[in-house]
Amino acid sequence: MTKYKSLLLREKEEELQNDLLIRTIKGDKTSRRPVWLMRQAGRILPQYRAVRATTGGFKDLLKNPALACEVTIQPVDELGVDAAIIFSDILVICEAMNLTYDMVPTKGPVFPKVITSRADVEQLRVADGVDDIGYTIEAIKLTKQALNGRVPLIGFSGCPWTLFSYMIEGQGSKTFSKAKKMLYAQPEVSHLLLQKITDSIINYVKAQIEAGVNVVQLFDSWAGVLTPSQYNTFAFSYTKQICDALQDSGVPITVFAKGAYHALTKLSDLNCDTIGLDWTIPRAYARGIIGNKKAVQGNLDPCFLYADRAAIKQETIKMINDFGNGRHIVNLGHGVYPDTPLDNVKCFVDTVKNYEIKYS
Ligand code: CP3
């Protein structure tokens, strides 16, 4: 059975009321573009902050399936987006592998212990999606029930390189020089760790698919700090393994390798369905390489949402036209920033929803 046939069956079984995202990925000529925003759950919504304030913090919220379900659905209610993305974090896999982290307010993630040696890597386990990250799997099941087919649910994972960089650095970084140093100074240990992370991701994503997600997005947020050659050896090859392992899952995969514009040709040959584009990539250039082989997703500069609404409207329509008649899922070129005015986000979403596509 082809991927799209099994996808259609899954969709039919479920009777999605809004299947615009799935139909776009499949290549249907839809009358308008689907729209959602990376990091739409949390960050911008006052309703999210209200729920979060009732918990002991981000990680408590994350591990509470009922609350994770609630904040996943908030942007669907409040913004009218065409997809929900499950409320979780890319770092849950690190913890499931035995490396815990704290989410420090205003600072972000901090790992009390980091990986520096082969012995450290050997102490990590390969995570099992259901046993080790059961709270997100449970949240997915609850969310599917609560959405009741209103919109598709997107599951996600970080890519191996991005998770590796947090496990080595222990926190965010401007240069990721410690993680890059590991690649140059200890390539074998690096490959050992990247493989363990990759195996964990495959287990986790399979569990998400089993629980009912309709689409999976793989975030390689820090792809752009690597040289093209490092990217191929230490990032792309592992992302490829994941796409290959999920090929028969019947669920479309999106790969978002931020900053890896140099790898677009290779990315467009992956066993995946959609390529996420950041805002630095010229649209005609990306479409020229990807063609209509895959859907593209993106790529408005998140900072554009600070502009006035007339400009947001104009630029959003320009983006849709720039990507032409091929498959396109409207999104930003990275996650929405926390201080973005909500009315501007709504203007972005409404513009897409009111803009009819005329196929030539
Ligand atoms: O897209 C969504 O809304 C779903 C939920 C989601 C979160 N994190 C919730 C979150 C997703 C998809 C992520 C992915 C994620 N997490 C990435 C990849 C995407 C990207 O933006 O590049 C990365 C690099 C992380 C790691 C991470 N988590 C950082 C650096 C931080 C701190 C800064 C911040 O706010 O993003 C987090 C915390 C985090 N993850 C929050 C949320 C809602 C904020 C926590 C809070 O409420 O205090």
PDB file of C-alpha atoms in Angstrom, residues 100-312:
ATOM      1  CA  THR A 100      17.832  15.331  32.933  1.00  0.00           C
ATOM      2  CA  TYR A 101      17.378  19.074  32.442  1.00  0.00           C
ATOM      3  CA  ASP A 102      15.716  21.991  34.227  1.00  0.00           C
ATOM      4  CA  MET A 103      13.736  24.662  32.425  1.00  0.00           C
ATOM      5  CA  VAL A 104      14.964  27.844  34.076  1.00  0.00           C
ATOM      6  CA  PRO A 105      12.578  30.808  33.651  1.00  0.00           C
ATOM      7  CA  THR A 106      14.055  33.537  31.380  1.00  0.00           C
ATOM      8  CA  LYS A 107      17.136  31.367  30.741  1.00  0.00           C
ATOM      9  CA  GLY A 108      15.796  28.238  29.046  1.00  0.00           C
ATOM     10  CA  PRO A 109      16.965  24.657  29.403  1.00  0.00           C
ATOM     11  CA  VAL A 110      19.924  23.839  31.679  1.00  0.00           C
ATOM     12  CA  PHE A 111      21.398  20.349  32.048  1.00  0.00           C
ATOM     13  CA  PRO A 112      23.067  19.819  35.464  1.00  0.00           C
ATOM     14  CA  LYS A 113      25.263  17.086  33.916  1.00  0.00           C
ATOM     15  CA  VAL A 114      26.540  17.012  30.336  1.00  0.00           C
ATOM     16  CA  ILE A 115      28.190  14.443  28.053  1.00  0.00           C
ATOM     17  CA  THR A 116      31.962  14.732  27.703  1.00  0.00           C
ATOM     18  CA  SER A 117      33.280  11.201  27.129  1.00  0.00           C
ATOM     19  CA  ARG A 118      32.617   7.743  25.735  1.00  0.00           C
ATOM     20  CA  ALA A 119      31.878   6.522  29.280  1.00  0.00           C
ATOM     21  CA  ASP A 120      29.142   9.170  29.571  1.00  0.00           C
ATOM     22  CA  VAL A 121      27.600   8.024  26.289  1.00  0.00           C
ATOM     23  CA  GLU A 122      27.710   4.401  27.393  1.00  0.00           C
ATOM     24  CA  GLN A 123      25.657   5.269  30.475  1.00  0.00           C
ATOM     25  CA  LEU A 124      22.815   6.595  28.362  1.00  0.00           C
ATOM     26  CA  ARG A 125      20.002   4.284  27.415  1.00  0.00           C
ATOM     27  CA  VAL A 126      18.065   4.122  24.165  1.00  0.00           C
ATOM     28  CA  ALA A 127      14.671   5.563  25.051  1.00  0.00           C
ATOM     29  CA  ASP A 128      11.411   3.734  24.556  1.00  0.00           C
ATOM     30  CA  GLY A 129       8.599   6.078  23.491  1.00  0.00           C
ATOM     31  CA  VAL A 130       5.822   4.533  25.553  1.00  0.00           C
ATOM     32  CA  ASP A 131       7.751   3.523  28.678  1.00  0.00           C
ATOM     33  CA  ASP A 132       9.922   6.611  28.982  1.00  0.00           C
ATOM     34  CA  ILE A 133       7.828   9.419  27.458  1.00  0.00           C
ATOM     35  CA  GLY A 134       4.406   7.997  28.253  1.00  0.00           C
ATOM     36  CA  TYR A 135       3.112  11.388  29.439  1.00  0.00           C
ATOM     37  CA  THR A 136       3.357  12.863  25.913  1.00  0.00           C
ATOM     38  CA  ILE A 137       1.973   9.698  24.334  1.00  0.00           C
ATOM     39  CA  GLU A 138      -0.973   9.918  26.749  1.00  0.00           C
ATOM     40  CA  ALA A 139      -1.373  13.635  25.937  1.00  0.00           C
ATOM     41  CA  ILE A 140      -1.540  12.741  22.225  1.00  0.00           C
ATOM     42  CA  LYS A 141      -4.315  10.207  22.870  1.00  0.00           C
ATOM     43  CA  LEU A 142      -6.294  12.681  24.972  1.00  0.00           C
ATOM     44  CA  THR A 143      -5.825  15.442  22.405  1.00  0.00           C
ATOM     45  CA  LYS A 144      -6.995  13.229  19.557  1.00  0.00           C
ATOM     46  CA  GLN A 145     -10.153  12.479  21.539  1.00  0.00           C
ATOM     47  CA  ALA A 146     -10.726  16.093  22.481  1.00  0.00           C
ATOM     48  CA  LEU A 147     -10.114  17.410  18.953  1.00  0.00           C
ATOM     49  CA  ASN A 148     -12.539  14.827  17.639  1.00  0.00           C
ATOM     50  CA  GLY A 149     -11.313  15.371  14.070  1.00  0.00           C
ATOM     51  CA  ARG A 150     -11.521  19.202  14.084  1.00  0.00           C
ATOM     52  CA  VAL A 151      -7.968  19.558  12.735  1.00  0.00           C
ATOM     53  CA  PRO A 152      -4.997  17.206  12.305  1.00  0.00           C
ATOM     54  CA  LEU A 153      -2.549  16.792  15.195  1.00  0.00           C
ATOM     55  CA  ILE A 154       1.170  17.247  14.521  1.00  0.00           C
ATOM     56  CA  GLY A 155       3.667  15.233  16.555  1.00  0.00           C
ATOM     57  CA  PHE A 156       7.331  16.188  16.656  1.00  0.00           C
ATOM     58  CA  SER A 157      10.861  15.429  17.696  1.00  0.00           C
ATOM     59  CA  GLY A 158      14.176  17.218  17.656  1.00  0.00           C
ATOM     60  CA  CYS A 159      16.692  15.876  15.135  1.00  0.00           C
ATOM     61  CA  PRO A 160      19.774  14.008  16.419  1.00  0.00           C
ATOM     62  CA  TRP A 161      22.235  16.870  15.912  1.00  0.00           C
ATOM     63  CA  THR A 162      20.068  19.436  17.735  1.00  0.00           C
ATOM     64  CA  LEU A 163      19.526  17.092  20.707  1.00  0.00           C
ATOM     65  CA  PHE A 164      23.245  16.186  20.683  1.00  0.00           C
ATOM     66  CA  SER A 165      24.146  19.861  20.899  1.00  0.00           C
ATOM     67  CA  TYR A 166      22.046  20.349  24.071  1.00  0.00           C
ATOM     68  CA  MET A 167      23.482  17.174  25.637  1.00  0.00           C
ATOM     69  CA  ILE A 168      27.048  18.443  25.111  1.00  0.00           C
ATOM     70  CA  GLU A 169      26.562  22.168  25.758  1.00  0.00           C
ATOM     71  CA  GLY A 170      24.124  21.737  28.631  1.00  0.00           C
ATOM     72  CA  GLN A 171      22.213  24.835  27.521  1.00  0.00           C
ATOM     73  CA  GLY A 172      21.600  27.052  24.500  1.00  0.00           C
ATOM     74  CA  SER A 173      24.636  28.664  22.873  1.00  0.00           C
ATOM     75  CA  LYS A 174      25.446  31.234  20.210  1.00  0.00           C
ATOM     76  CA  THR A 175      28.196  29.197  18.584  1.00  0.00           C
ATOM     77  CA  PHE A 176      27.647  25.629  19.833  1.00  0.00           C
ATOM     78  CA  SER A 177      31.447  25.429  19.873  1.00  0.00           C
ATOM     79  CA  LYS A 178      31.566  22.724  22.561  1.00  0.00           C
ATOM     80  CA  ALA A 179      29.261  20.491  20.534  1.00  0.00           C
ATOM     81  CA  LYS A 180      31.203  21.227  17.326  1.00  0.00           C
ATOM     82  CA  LYS A 181      34.469  20.581  19.143  1.00  0.00           C
ATOM     83  CA  MET A 182      33.146  17.135  20.071  1.00  0.00           C
ATOM     84  CA  LEU A 183      32.472  16.416  16.373  1.00  0.00           C
ATOM     85  CA  TYR A 184      36.046  17.362  15.393  1.00  0.00           C
ATOM     86  CA  ALA A 185      37.919  16.048  18.439  1.00  0.00           C
ATOM     87  CA  GLN A 186      35.951  12.868  19.187  1.00  0.00           C
ATOM     88  CA  PRO A 187      34.160  11.846  15.991  1.00  0.00           C
ATOM     89  CA  GLU A 188      33.712   8.221  17.049  1.00  0.00           C
ATOM     90  CA  VAL A 189      32.146   9.137  20.375  1.00  0.00           C
ATOM     91  CA  SER A 190      29.989  11.646  18.516  1.00  0.00           C
ATOM     92  CA  HIS A 191      28.713   8.970  16.139  1.00  0.00           C
ATOM     93  CA  LEU A 192      28.017   6.650  19.074  1.00  0.00           C
ATOM     94  CA  LEU A 193      25.919   9.312  20.772  1.00  0.00           C
ATOM     95  CA  LEU A 194      24.169  10.402  17.564  1.00  0.00           C
ATOM     96  CA  GLN A 195      23.203   6.779  16.869  1.00  0.00           C
ATOM     97  CA  LYS A 196      21.758   6.318  20.375  1.00  0.00           C
ATOM     98  CA  ILE A 197      19.762   9.513  19.983  1.00  0.00           C
ATOM     99  CA  THR A 198      18.580   8.426  16.514  1.00  0.00           C
ATOM    100  CA  ASP A 199      17.381   5.048  17.802  1.00  0.00           C
ATOM    101  CA  SER A 200      15.540   6.809  20.639  1.00  0.00           C
ATOM    102  CA  ILE A 201      13.887   9.258  18.235  1.00  0.00           C
ATOM    103  CA  ILE A 202      12.687   6.450  15.973  1.00  0.00           C
ATOM    104  CA  ASN A 203      11.113   4.663  18.967  1.00  0.00           C
ATOM    105  CA  TYR A 204       9.523   7.874  20.202  1.00  0.00           C
ATOM    106  CA  VAL A 205       8.111   8.962  16.851  1.00  0.00           C
ATOM    107  CA  LYS A 206       6.720   5.476  16.186  1.00  0.00           C
ATOM    108  CA  ALA A 207       4.920   5.664  19.547  1.00  0.00           C
ATOM    109  CA  GLN A 208       3.499   9.075  18.607  1.00  0.00           C
ATOM    110  CA  ILE A 209       2.242   7.679  15.303  1.00  0.00           C
ATOM    111  CA  GLU A 210       0.716   4.697  17.078  1.00  0.00           C
ATOM    112  CA  ALA A 211      -1.045   7.117  19.441  1.00  0.00           C
ATOM    113  CA  GLY A 212      -2.610   8.914  16.479  1.00  0.00           C
ATOM    114  CA  VAL A 213      -0.607  11.936  15.273  1.00  0.00           C
ATOM    115  CA  ASN A 214      -1.448  12.835  11.657  1.00  0.00           C
ATOM    116  CA  VAL A 215       1.871  14.454  10.702  1.00  0.00           C
ATOM    117  CA  VAL A 216       5.349  14.420  12.279  1.00  0.00           C
ATOM    118  CA  GLN A 217       7.782  17.336  12.192  1.00  0.00           C
ATOM    119  CA  LEU A 218      11.513  16.863  12.828  1.00  0.00           C
ATOM    120  CA  PHE A 219      13.172  20.058  14.110  1.00  0.00           C
ATOM    121  CA  ASP A 220      16.885  20.525  13.390  1.00  0.00           C
ATOM    122  CA  SER A 221      16.986  23.957  14.975  1.00  0.00           C
ATOM    123  CA  TRP A 222      20.777  24.259  15.088  1.00  0.00           C
ATOM    124  CA  ALA A 223      21.620  22.758  11.669  1.00  0.00           C
ATOM    125  CA  GLY A 224      22.811  26.207  10.600  1.00  0.00           C
ATOM    126  CA  VAL A 225      25.890  26.276  12.870  1.00  0.00           C
ATOM    127  CA  LEU A 226      27.505  23.354  11.022  1.00  0.00           C
ATOM    128  CA  THR A 227      29.669  23.491   7.915  1.00  0.00           C
ATOM    129  CA  PRO A 228      28.017  21.795   4.911  1.00  0.00           C
ATOM    130  CA  SER A 229      30.378  18.867   5.324  1.00  0.00           C
ATOM    131  CA  GLN A 230      29.709  18.507   9.071  1.00  0.00           C
ATOM    132  CA  TYR A 231      26.008  18.788   8.374  1.00  0.00           C
ATOM    133  CA  ASN A 232      26.152  15.880   5.919  1.00  0.00           C
ATOM    134  CA  THR A 233      28.219  13.639   8.167  1.00  0.00           C
ATOM    135  CA  PHE A 234      26.774  14.371  11.582  1.00  0.00           C
ATOM    136  CA  ALA A 235      23.246  15.625  10.948  1.00  0.00           C
ATOM    137  CA  PHE A 236      21.741  14.785   7.566  1.00  0.00           C
ATOM    138  CA  SER A 237      22.789  11.114   7.631  1.00  0.00           C
ATOM    139  CA  TYR A 238      20.953  10.585  10.935  1.00  0.00           C
ATOM    140  CA  THR A 239      17.857  12.510   9.866  1.00  0.00           C
ATOM    141  CA  LYS A 240      17.836  10.289   6.773  1.00  0.00           C
ATOM    142  CA  GLN A 241      17.883   7.173   8.955  1.00  0.00           C
ATOM    143  CA  ILE A 242      14.796   8.455  10.773  1.00  0.00           C
ATOM    144  CA  CYS A 243      12.932   9.262   7.554  1.00  0.00           C
ATOM    145  CA  ASP A 244      13.811   5.826   6.149  1.00  0.00           C
ATOM    146  CA  ALA A 245      12.620   4.085   9.319  1.00  0.00           C
ATOM    147  CA  LEU A 246       9.291   5.950   9.170  1.00  0.00           C
ATOM    148  CA  GLN A 247       8.777   5.569   5.439  1.00  0.00           C
ATOM    149  CA  ASP A 248       6.051   2.946   5.742  1.00  0.00           C
ATOM    150  CA  SER A 249       4.281   4.519   8.685  1.00  0.00           C
ATOM    151  CA  GLY A 250       1.576   6.108   6.547  1.00  0.00           C
ATOM    152  CA  VAL A 251       2.146   9.442   8.269  1.00  0.00           C
ATOM    153  CA  PRO A 252       3.738  12.364   6.407  1.00  0.00           C
ATOM    154  CA  ILE A 253       7.038  13.680   7.720  1.00  0.00           C
ATOM    155  CA  THR A 254       8.244  17.285   7.674  1.00  0.00           C
ATOM    156  CA  VAL A 255      11.957  18.031   8.000  1.00  0.00           C
ATOM    157  CA  PHE A 256      12.882  21.521   9.174  1.00  0.00           C
ATOM    158  CA  ALA A 257      16.657  21.959   9.114  1.00  0.00           C
ATOM    159  CA  LYS A 258      17.055  25.602  10.043  1.00  0.00           C
ATOM    160  CA  GLY A 259      19.970  27.279   8.281  1.00  0.00           C
ATOM    161  CA  ALA A 260      20.796  24.291   6.056  1.00  0.00           C
ATOM    162  CA  TYR A 261      19.998  26.061   2.791  1.00  0.00           C
ATOM    163  CA  HIS A 262      23.105  24.453   1.271  1.00  0.00           C
ATOM    164  CA  ALA A 263      21.510  21.016   1.725  1.00  0.00           C
ATOM    165  CA  LEU A 264      18.193  21.685  -0.048  1.00  0.00           C
ATOM    166  CA  THR A 265      18.958  19.309  -2.921  1.00  0.00           C
ATOM    167  CA  LYS A 266      19.735  16.458  -0.545  1.00  0.00           C
ATOM    168  CA  LEU A 267      16.794  17.312   1.691  1.00  0.00           C
ATOM    169  CA  SER A 268      14.459  17.192  -1.282  1.00  0.00           C
ATOM    170  CA  ASP A 269      15.541  13.589  -1.920  1.00  0.00           C
ATOM    171  CA  LEU A 270      14.725  12.429   1.629  1.00  0.00           C
ATOM    172  CA  ASN A 271      11.932   9.974   2.330  1.00  0.00           C
ATOM    173  CA  CYS A 272       9.811  12.794   3.681  1.00  0.00           C
ATOM    174  CA  ASP A 273       6.863  14.806   2.419  1.00  0.00           C
ATOM    175  CA  THR A 274       7.486  18.409   3.394  1.00  0.00           C
ATOM    176  CA  ILE A 275      10.567  20.607   3.720  1.00  0.00           C
ATOM    177  CA  GLY A 276      10.402  23.405   6.290  1.00  0.00           C
ATOM    178  CA  LEU A 277      12.110  26.594   5.130  1.00  0.00           C
ATOM    179  CA  ASP A 278      13.528  29.371   7.279  1.00  0.00           C
ATOM    180  CA  TRP A 279      13.250  33.013   6.265  1.00  0.00           C
ATOM    181  CA  THR A 280      16.777  33.321   4.869  1.00  0.00           C
ATOM    182  CA  ILE A 281      16.004  31.084   1.880  1.00  0.00           C
ATOM    183  CA  PRO A 282      14.850  32.880  -1.279  1.00  0.00           C
ATOM    184  CA  ARG A 283      11.487  31.363  -2.172  1.00  0.00           C
ATOM    185  CA  ALA A 284      12.054  30.999  -5.913  1.00  0.00           C
ATOM    186  CA  TYR A 285      15.433  29.377  -5.199  1.00  0.00           C
ATOM    187  CA  ALA A 286      13.857  26.826  -2.845  1.00  0.00           C
ATOM    188  CA  ARG A 287      10.993  26.089  -5.238  1.00  0.00           C
ATOM    189  CA  GLY A 288      13.499  25.778  -8.082  1.00  0.00           C
ATOM    190  CA  ILE A 289      15.330  23.013  -6.210  1.00  0.00           C
ATOM    191  CA  ILE A 290      12.397  21.267  -4.546  1.00  0.00           C
ATOM    192  CA  GLY A 291       9.955  21.799  -7.407  1.00  0.00           C
ATOM    193  CA  ASN A 292       6.686  20.139  -6.521  1.00  0.00           C
ATOM    194  CA  LYS A 293       8.427  16.911  -5.431  1.00  0.00           C
ATOM    195  CA  LYS A 294       7.543  17.817  -1.879  1.00  0.00           C
ATOM    196  CA  ALA A 295       5.445  20.390  -0.097  1.00  0.00           C
ATOM    197  CA  VAL A 296       7.282  23.395   1.311  1.00  0.00           C
ATOM    198  CA  GLN A 297       6.443  24.951   4.678  1.00  0.00           C
ATOM    199  CA  GLY A 298       7.257  28.447   5.864  1.00  0.00           C
ATOM    200  CA  ASN A 299       8.760  30.951   5.705  1.00  0.00           C
ATOM    201  CA  LEU A 300       7.715  34.440   6.838  1.00  0.00           C
ATOM    202  CA  ASP A 301      10.307  36.091   9.072  1.00  0.00           C
ATOM    203  CA  PRO A 302       8.794  35.822  12.602  1.00  0.00           C
ATOM    204  CA  CYS A 303       9.837  39.471  13.116  1.00  0.00           C
ATOM    205  CA  PHE A 304       7.478  40.506  10.330  1.00  0.00           C
ATOM    206  CA  LEU A 305       4.673  39.982  12.826  1.00  0.00           C
ATOM    207  CA  TYR A 306       5.901  43.119  14.648  1.00  0.00           C
ATOM    208  CA  ALA A 307       4.999  45.218  11.570  1.00  0.00           C
ATOM    209  CA  ASP A 308       1.649  46.970  11.198  1.00  0.00           C
ATOM    210  CA  ARG A 309      -1.274  44.873  10.059  1.00  0.00           C
ATOM    211  CA  ALA A 310      -1.545  46.268   6.537  1.00  0.00           C
ATOM    212  CA  ALA A 311       2.101  45.311   5.976  1.00  0.00           C
ATOM    213  CA  ILE A 312       1.598  41.850   7.500  1.00  0.00           C
TER     214      ILE A 312
END
